[in-house]
XYZ file of C-alpha atoms in Angstrom:
533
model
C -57.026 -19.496 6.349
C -57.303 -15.637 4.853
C -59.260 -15.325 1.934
C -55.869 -14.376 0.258
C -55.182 -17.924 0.662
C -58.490 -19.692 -0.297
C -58.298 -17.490 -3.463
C -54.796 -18.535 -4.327
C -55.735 -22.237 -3.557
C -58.692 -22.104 -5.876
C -56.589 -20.635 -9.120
C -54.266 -23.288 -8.648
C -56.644 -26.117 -8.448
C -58.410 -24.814 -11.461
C -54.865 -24.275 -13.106
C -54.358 -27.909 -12.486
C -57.594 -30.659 -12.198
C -59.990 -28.324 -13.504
C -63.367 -26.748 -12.480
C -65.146 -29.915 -10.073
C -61.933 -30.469 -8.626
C -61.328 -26.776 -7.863
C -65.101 -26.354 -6.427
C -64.704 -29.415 -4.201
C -61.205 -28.726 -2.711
C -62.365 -24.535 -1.666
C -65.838 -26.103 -0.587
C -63.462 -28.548 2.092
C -61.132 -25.720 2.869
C -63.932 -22.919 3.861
C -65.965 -25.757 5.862
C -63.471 -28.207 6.782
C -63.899 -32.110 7.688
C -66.753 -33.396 5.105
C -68.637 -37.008 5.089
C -68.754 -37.338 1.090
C -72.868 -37.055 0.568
C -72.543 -33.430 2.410
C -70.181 -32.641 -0.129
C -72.357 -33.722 -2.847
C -75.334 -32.025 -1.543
C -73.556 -28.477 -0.737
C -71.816 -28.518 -3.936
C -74.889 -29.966 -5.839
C -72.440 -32.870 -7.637
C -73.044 -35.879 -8.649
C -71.742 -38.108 -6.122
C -70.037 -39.840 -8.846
C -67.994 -37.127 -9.637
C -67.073 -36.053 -6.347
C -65.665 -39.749 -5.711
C -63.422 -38.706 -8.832
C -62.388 -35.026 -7.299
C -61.672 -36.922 -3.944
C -59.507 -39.680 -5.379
C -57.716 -37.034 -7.582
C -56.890 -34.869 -4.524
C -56.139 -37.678 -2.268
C -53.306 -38.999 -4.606
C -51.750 -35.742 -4.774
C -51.853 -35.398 -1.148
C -53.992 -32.387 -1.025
C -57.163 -34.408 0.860
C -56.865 -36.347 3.919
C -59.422 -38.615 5.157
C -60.533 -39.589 8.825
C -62.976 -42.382 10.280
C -65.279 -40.465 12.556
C -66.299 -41.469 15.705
C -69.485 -42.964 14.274
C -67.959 -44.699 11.290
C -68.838 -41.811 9.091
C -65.490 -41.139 6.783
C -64.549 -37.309 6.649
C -62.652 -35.562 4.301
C -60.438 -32.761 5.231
C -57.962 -30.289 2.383
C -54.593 -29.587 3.223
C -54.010 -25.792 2.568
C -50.759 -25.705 3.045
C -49.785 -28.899 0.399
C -51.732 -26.435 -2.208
C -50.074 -23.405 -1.799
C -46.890 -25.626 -2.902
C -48.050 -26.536 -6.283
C -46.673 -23.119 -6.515
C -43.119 -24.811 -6.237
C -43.561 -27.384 -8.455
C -40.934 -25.718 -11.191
C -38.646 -24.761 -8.604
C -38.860 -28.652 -6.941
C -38.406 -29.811 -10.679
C -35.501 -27.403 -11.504
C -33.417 -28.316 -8.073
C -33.391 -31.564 -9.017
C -31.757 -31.355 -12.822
C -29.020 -28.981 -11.093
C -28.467 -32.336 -8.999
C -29.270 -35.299 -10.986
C -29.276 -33.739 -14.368
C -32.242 -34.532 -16.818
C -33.103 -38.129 -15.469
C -33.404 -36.652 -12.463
C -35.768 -33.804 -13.144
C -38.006 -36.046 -15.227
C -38.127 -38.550 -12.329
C -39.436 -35.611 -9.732
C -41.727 -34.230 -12.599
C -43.735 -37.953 -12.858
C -43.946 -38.092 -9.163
C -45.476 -34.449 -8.669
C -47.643 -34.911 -12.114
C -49.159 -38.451 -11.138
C -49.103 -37.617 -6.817
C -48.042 -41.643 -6.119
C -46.315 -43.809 -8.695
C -44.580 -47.464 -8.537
C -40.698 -47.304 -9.086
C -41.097 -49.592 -12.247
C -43.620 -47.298 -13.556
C -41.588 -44.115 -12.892
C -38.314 -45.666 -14.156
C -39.559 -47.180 -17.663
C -42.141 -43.703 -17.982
C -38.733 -41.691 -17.653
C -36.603 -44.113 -19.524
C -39.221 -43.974 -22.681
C -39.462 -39.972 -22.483
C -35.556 -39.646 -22.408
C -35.352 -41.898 -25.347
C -37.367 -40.062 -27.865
C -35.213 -37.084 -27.118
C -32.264 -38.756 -28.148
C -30.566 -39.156 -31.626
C -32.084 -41.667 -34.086
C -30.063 -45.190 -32.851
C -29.605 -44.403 -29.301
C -32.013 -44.985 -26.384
C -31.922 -44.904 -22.334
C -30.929 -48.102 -20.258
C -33.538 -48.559 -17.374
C -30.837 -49.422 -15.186
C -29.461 -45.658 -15.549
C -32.806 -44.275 -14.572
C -32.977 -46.962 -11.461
C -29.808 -45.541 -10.152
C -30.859 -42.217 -10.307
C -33.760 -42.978 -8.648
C -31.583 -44.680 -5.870
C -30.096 -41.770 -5.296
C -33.047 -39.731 -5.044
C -34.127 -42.164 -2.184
C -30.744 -42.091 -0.649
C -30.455 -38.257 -0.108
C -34.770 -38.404 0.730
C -36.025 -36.026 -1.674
C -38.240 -39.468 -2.676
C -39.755 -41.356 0.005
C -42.415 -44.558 0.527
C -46.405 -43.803 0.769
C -48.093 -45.197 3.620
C -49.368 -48.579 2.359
C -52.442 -50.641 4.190
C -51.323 -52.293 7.530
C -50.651 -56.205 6.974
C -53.372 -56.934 10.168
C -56.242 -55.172 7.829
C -55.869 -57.029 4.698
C -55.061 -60.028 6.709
C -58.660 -60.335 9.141
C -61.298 -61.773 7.567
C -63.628 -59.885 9.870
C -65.585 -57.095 7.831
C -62.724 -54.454 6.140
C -63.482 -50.365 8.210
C -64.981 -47.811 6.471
C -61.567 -45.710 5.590
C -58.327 -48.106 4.867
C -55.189 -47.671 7.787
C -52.221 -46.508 6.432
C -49.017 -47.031 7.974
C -45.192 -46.414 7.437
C -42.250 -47.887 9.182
C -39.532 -44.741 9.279
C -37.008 -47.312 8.835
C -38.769 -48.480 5.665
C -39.220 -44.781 4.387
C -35.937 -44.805 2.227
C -35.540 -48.168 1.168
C -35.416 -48.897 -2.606
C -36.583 -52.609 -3.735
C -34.476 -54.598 -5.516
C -35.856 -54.560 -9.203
C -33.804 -56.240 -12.105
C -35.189 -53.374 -14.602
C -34.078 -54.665 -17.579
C -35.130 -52.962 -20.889
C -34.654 -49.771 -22.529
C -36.624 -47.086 -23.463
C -39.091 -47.170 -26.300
C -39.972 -44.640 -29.190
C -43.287 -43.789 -29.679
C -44.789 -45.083 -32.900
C -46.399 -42.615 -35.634
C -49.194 -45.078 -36.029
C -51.453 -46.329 -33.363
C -51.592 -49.689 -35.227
C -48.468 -52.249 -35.784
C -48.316 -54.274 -39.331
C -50.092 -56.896 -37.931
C -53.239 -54.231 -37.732
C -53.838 -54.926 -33.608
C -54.651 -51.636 -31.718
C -52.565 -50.161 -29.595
C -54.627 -50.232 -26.769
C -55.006 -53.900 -26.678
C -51.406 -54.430 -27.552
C -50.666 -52.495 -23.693
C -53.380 -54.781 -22.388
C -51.422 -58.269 -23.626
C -48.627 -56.633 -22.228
C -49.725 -56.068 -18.833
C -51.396 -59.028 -18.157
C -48.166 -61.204 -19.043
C -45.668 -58.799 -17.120
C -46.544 -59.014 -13.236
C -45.623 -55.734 -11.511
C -42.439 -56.607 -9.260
C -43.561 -53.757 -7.021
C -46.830 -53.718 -6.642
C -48.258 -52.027 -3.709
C -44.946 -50.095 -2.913
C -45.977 -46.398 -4.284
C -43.374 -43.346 -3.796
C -43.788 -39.787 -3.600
C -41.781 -36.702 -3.810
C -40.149 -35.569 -0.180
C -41.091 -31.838 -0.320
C -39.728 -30.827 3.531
C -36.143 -32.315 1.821
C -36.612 -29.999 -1.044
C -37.394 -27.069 1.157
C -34.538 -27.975 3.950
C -32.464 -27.389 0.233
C -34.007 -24.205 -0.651
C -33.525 -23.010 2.906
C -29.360 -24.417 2.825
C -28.904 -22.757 -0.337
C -30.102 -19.267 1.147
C -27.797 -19.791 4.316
C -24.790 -20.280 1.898
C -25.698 -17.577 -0.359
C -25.967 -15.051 2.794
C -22.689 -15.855 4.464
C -21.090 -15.400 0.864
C -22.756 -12.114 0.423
C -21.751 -11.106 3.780
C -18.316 -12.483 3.855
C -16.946 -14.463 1.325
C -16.447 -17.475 -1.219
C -14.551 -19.589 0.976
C -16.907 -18.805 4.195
C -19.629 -20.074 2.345
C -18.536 -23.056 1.166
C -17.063 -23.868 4.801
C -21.107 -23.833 5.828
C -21.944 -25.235 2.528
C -20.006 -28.225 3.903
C -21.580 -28.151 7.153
C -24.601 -28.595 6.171
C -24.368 -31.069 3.696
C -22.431 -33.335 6.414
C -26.037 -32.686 8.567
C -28.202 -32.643 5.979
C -29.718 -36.818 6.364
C -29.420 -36.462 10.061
C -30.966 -33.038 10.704
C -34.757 -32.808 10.594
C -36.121 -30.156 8.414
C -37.208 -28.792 11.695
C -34.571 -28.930 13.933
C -33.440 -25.382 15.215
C -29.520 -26.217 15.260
C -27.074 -28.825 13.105
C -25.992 -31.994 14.587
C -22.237 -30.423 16.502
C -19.478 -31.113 14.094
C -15.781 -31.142 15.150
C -13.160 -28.789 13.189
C -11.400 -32.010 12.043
C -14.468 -33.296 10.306
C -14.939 -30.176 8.739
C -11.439 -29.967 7.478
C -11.971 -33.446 6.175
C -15.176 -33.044 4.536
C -14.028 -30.104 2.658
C -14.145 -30.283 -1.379
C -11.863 -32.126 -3.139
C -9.300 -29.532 -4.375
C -10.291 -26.824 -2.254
C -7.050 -25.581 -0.394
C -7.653 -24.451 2.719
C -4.926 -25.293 5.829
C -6.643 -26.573 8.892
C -5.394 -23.326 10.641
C -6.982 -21.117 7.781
C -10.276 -23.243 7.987
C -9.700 -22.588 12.334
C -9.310 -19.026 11.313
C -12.457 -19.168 9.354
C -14.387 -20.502 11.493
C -13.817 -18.805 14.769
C -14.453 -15.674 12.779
C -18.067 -17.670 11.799
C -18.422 -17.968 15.323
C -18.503 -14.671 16.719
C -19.945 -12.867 13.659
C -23.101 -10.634 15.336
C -25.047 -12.213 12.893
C -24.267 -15.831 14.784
C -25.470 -18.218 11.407
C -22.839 -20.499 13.147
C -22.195 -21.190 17.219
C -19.395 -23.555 19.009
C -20.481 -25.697 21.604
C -17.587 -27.304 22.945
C -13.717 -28.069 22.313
C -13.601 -31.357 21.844
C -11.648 -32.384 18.140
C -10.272 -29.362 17.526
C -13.619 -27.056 18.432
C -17.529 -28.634 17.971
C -19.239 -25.820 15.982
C -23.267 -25.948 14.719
C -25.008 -23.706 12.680
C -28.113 -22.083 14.155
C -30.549 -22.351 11.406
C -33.744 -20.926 13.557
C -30.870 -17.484 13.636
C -30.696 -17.624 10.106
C -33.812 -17.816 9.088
C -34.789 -14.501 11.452
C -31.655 -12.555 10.180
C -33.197 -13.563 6.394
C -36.900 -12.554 7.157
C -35.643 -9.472 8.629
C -33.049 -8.779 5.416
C -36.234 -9.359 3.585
C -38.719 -6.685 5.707
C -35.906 -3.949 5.604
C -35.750 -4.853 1.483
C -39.308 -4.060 1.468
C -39.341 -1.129 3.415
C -36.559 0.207 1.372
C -37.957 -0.053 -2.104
C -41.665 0.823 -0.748
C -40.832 3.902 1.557
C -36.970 5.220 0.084
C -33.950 4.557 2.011
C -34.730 7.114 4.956
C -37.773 4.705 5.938
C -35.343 2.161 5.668
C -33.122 3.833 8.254
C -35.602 4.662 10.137
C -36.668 0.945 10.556
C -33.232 -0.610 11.180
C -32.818 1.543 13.386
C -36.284 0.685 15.580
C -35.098 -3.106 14.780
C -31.872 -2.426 16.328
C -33.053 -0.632 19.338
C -35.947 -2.661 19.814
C -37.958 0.062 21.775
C -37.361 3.887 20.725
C -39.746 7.125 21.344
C -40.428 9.644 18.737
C -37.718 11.884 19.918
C -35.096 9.212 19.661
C -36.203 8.078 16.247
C -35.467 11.884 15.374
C -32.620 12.240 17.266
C -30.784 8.877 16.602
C -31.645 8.874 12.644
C -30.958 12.654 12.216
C -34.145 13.197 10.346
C -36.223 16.796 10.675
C -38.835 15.964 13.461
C -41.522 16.221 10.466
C -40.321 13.743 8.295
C -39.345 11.431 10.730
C -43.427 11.881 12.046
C -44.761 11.288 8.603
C -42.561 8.187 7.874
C -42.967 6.543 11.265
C -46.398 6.870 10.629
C -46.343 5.880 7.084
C -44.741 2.493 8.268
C -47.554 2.555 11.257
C -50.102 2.284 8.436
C -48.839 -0.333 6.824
C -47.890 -2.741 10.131
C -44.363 -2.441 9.412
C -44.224 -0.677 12.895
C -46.117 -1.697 16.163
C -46.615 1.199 18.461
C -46.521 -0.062 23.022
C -48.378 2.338 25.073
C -47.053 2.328 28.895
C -49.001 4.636 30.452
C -47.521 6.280 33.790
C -50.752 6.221 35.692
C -54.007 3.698 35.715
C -55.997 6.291 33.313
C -53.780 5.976 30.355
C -53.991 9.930 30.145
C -51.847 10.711 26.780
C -49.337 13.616 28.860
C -48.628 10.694 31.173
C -47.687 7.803 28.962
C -44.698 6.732 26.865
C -45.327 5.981 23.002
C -42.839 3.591 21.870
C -42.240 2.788 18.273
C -40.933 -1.104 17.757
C -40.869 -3.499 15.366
C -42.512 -6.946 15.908
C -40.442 -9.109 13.417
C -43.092 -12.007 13.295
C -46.561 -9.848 12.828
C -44.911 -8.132 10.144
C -43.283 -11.133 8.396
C -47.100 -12.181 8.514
C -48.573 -9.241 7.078
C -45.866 -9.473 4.498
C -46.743 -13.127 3.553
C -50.517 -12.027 3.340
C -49.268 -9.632 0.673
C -47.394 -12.459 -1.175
C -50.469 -14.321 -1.549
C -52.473 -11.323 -3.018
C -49.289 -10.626 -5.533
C -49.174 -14.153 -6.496
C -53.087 -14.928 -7.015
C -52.916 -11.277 -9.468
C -49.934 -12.527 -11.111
C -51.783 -15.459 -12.113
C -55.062 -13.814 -12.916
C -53.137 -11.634 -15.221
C -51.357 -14.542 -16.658
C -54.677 -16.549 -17.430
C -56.424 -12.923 -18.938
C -53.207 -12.555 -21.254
C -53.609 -15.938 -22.631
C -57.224 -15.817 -22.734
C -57.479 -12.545 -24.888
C -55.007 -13.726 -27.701
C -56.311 -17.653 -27.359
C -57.051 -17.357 -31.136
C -53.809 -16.288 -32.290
C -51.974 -18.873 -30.289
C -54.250 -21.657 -31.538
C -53.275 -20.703 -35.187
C -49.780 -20.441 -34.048
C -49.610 -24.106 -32.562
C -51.684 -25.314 -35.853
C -48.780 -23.833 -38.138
C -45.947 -25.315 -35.750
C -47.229 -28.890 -36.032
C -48.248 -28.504 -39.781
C -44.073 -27.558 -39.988
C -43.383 -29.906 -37.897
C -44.831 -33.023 -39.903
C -43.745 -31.619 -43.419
C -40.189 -31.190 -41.983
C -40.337 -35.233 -41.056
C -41.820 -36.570 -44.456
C -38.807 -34.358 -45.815
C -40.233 -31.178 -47.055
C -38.732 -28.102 -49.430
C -37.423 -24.943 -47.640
C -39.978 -22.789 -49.991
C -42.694 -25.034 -49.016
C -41.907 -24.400 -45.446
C -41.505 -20.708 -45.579
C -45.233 -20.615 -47.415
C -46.541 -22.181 -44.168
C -44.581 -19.732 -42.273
C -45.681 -16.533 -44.006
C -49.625 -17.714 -43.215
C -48.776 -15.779 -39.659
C -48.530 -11.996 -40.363
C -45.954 -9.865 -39.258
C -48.298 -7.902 -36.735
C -49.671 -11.449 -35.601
C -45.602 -12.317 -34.978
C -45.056 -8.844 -33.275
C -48.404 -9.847 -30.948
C -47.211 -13.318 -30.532
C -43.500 -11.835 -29.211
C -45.442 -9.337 -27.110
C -47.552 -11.798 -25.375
C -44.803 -14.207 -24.474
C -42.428 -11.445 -23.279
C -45.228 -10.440 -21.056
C -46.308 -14.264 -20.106
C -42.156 -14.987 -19.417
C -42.035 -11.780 -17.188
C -45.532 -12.772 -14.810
C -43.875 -16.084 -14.484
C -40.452 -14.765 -13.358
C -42.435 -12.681 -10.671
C -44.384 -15.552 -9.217
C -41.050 -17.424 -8.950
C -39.708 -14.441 -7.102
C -42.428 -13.484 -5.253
C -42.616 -17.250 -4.095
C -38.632 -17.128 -2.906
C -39.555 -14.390 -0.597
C -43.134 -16.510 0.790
C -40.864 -19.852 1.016
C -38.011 -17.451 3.802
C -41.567 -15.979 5.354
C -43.015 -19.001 5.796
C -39.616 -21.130 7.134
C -38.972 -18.565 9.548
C -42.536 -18.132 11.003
C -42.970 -22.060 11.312
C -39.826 -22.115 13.108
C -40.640 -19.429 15.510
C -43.817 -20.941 16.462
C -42.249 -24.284 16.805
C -39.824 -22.732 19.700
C -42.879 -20.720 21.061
């Protein structure tokens, strides 16, 4: 874990629980597995509020805990579920392009609260959607439910691990840390709930005519309803999400290097895998031309010797995003996802290089990519760059670790007149260094974003004061001119400020987005190339 990393970790914690969460979870990531009194002691907390920070980061997944050896229970953070709270408005956003608004406020809930019930997620969602809608009109649960189904049915929601039945069945002495267990074949499957109700408005007053609180009301409430799925928590499926993100990059780089209908043949192709691939898997599941041809969109006309065409041209592209394996059914083709993800990180390196060094750089490093092993000569030579230039650039890109240099010395004492310097690029140390980068950019973007807010925190609390005192004089029914008094209490060089900071605020948040596209490629392509090392 680079302190890059830890950093980054720690301004998202803070962005999110707050300041004893945030000290607790970097505490467990710079000394790893923790008994909880350590914790308290090193971090001089009370214990009762490291309990808190535990169970907050344990039902978001971002603690783990382990019975040791001695019956001591140790807590250990999971890094790499941190870093993808950066991805929580992308994971959010992917879902409304697929299951419109129900959907996105179903994955929202589930990434908010960590673990939720199915009842509690679909009448939470059902509620919100309703006071968004037009005075009269309110959301069925049953909508929401099926959404929800279909979340489960394509996996980007799955189960949580619930207690084994053999623990809370013994009535021998319960273990220090619960078991939790999950049948795969269980993962998926949606309980039947009759849902029936509709979403509910929020009232203006926290007390009904008959003067009861509202708290108390909720309390009546609950302990009539039972829960019909207690015990059965679900969770957001973020591998699904990123096997999306990673799909969605293959199709837009065969339609950027070929064409519309190219990329909608693989778009096909991996939709037809996407359930029965793991997130992991190097290659597709082989799928014959026929079931490609029959799997195609509705409406899309393409002849089964056009889509034959198409994809034998697929096939022996140099870039190879899609191999044939057999003849059977008309030709078995698969796409080779572990090749995409290389030719992506490498698209991505030679961006960089290109916009950090100029164009010639550029050259100079698709060319040492392409040749795998050149001498300075060459590089001269085969670029047709002055020797000069071509030094100061290779060397430039040396600096940086964009280019390895392999000594092979001619004799046993390495002397420099007998040994050949070759230049080459090692695609996966310099995807690294490049993802160490995106770390630092992020963790600045967000510092900057926090100091921005911080230094005009009066003006936006007087702007949010103004829009609510609008707000509740527009409900009771209020005159224009009365309105445009409450307006005019902001000045016009407070507005100007106010348009400033959000332009600026809008832009850092566009970067981190961006900067996070290029980390998500980085990181699929490194964990697959490990994962075949």
């Amino acid at each position: 874990m680079t302190q890059a990393e830890i950093k980054l970790c720690s301004l998202l914690l803070q962005e999110h629980f707050g300041e004893i969460v945030e000290k607790i979870g970097v505490h467990l990531i710079r000394t790893g597995c923790q008994p909880l009194r350590v914790i308290a002691h090193d971090t001089e907390t009370s214990l009762d509020q490291v309990k808190k920070a535990l169970c907050v980061l344990i039902q978001h997944n971002l603690v783990i805990y382990q019975v040791h050896k001695r019956g001591v229970v140790e807590y250990e953070a999971q890094c790499s579920r941190m870093l993808r709270m950066l991805r929580y408005p992308r994971y959010i956003y992917t879902a409304k392009t697929l299951y419109n608004d129900t959907g996105e406020l179903i994955v929202e809930e589930l990434l908010l609260n960590g673990k939720m019930t199915m009842s509690a997620v679909v009448k939470k969602v059902a509620d919100r959607l309703t006071e968004t809608m037009e005075d009269g009109k309110t959301m069925d649960y049953t909508e929401v439910s099926n959404t929800f189904v279909r979340l489960a049915d394509t996996h980007f929601v799955q189960r949580c691990p619930i207690v084994s039945a053999t623990e809370t069945a013994e009535p021998t002495p319960p273990p220090p840390a619960p078991t939790l267990v999950i049948n795969e074949k269980d993962m998926y499957l949606v309980p039947k709930l009759s849902l029936i109700g509709k979403g509910k408005r929020r009232r203006s007053s926290d007390e009904d005519a008959a003067g009861e609180p509202k708290a108390k009301r909720a309390k009546h409430i609950e302990s009539k309803e039972p829960i019909p799925d207690d015990g059965i928590y679900w969770q957001a499926n973020l591998d699904r999400f990123h096997q999306h993100f990673r799909d969605q990059a293959i199709v837009s780089a065969v339609a950027n290097r070929m064409d519309q209908t190219s990329s909608e043949i693989v778009r096909t192709m991996l939709r037809m895998s996407e359930i029965t691939t793991p997130s992991c898997a190097p290659f597709t599941h082989p799928l014959s031309s026929n079931e490609i041809f029959r799997s195609l969109p509705v409406g899309y006309n393409v002849s089964k010797q056009v889509l034959d065409q198409y994809l034998t041209l697929l096939a022996d592209d140099p870039l190879e995003f899609v191999g044939k394996s057999g003849d059977s059914g008309g030709g078995m083709y698969v796409i080779n996802l572990h090749k995409a993800l290389a030719s992506l990180a490498t698209a991505t390196l030679e961006s960089v290089v290109q916009e950090r060094f100029g164009s010639r750089c550029a050259r100079i490093f698709r060319l040492v990519l392409q040749k795998k092993h050149l001498e300075q000569k060459q590089v001269e030579d085969f670029a047709m760059i002055p020797a000069k230039e071509a030094k100061d650039m290779l060397y430039k890109m040396l600096s940086e670790n964009f280019i390895s240099l392999q000594e092979i010395p001619k004799t046993p004492d390495h002397a420099p007149s007998r040994t050949f310097y070759l230049y080459t690029v090692t695609v996966l140390s310099a995807a690294r260094m490049l993802l160490h980068r995106c770390y630092k950019s992020i963790a600045n973007l967000i510092e900057r974003r926090q100091f921005e807010t911080k230094e005009n925190k009066r003006l936006l609390d007087k702007s949010q004061r103004i829009e609510a005192i609008i707000a509740s004089m527009q409900a009771t029914g209020a005159e224009e001119t009365q309105l445009q008094e409450i307006e005019e209490m902001i000045t016009a060089p407070e507005r100007q400020q106010l348009e400033t900071l959000k332009r600026n605020v809008n832009k850092l948040d566009a970067s981190e987005i961006q900067v996070d596209e290029t980390i998500f490629l980085l990181e699929s392509y490194i964990e697959s190339t490990m994962k075949r090392l």
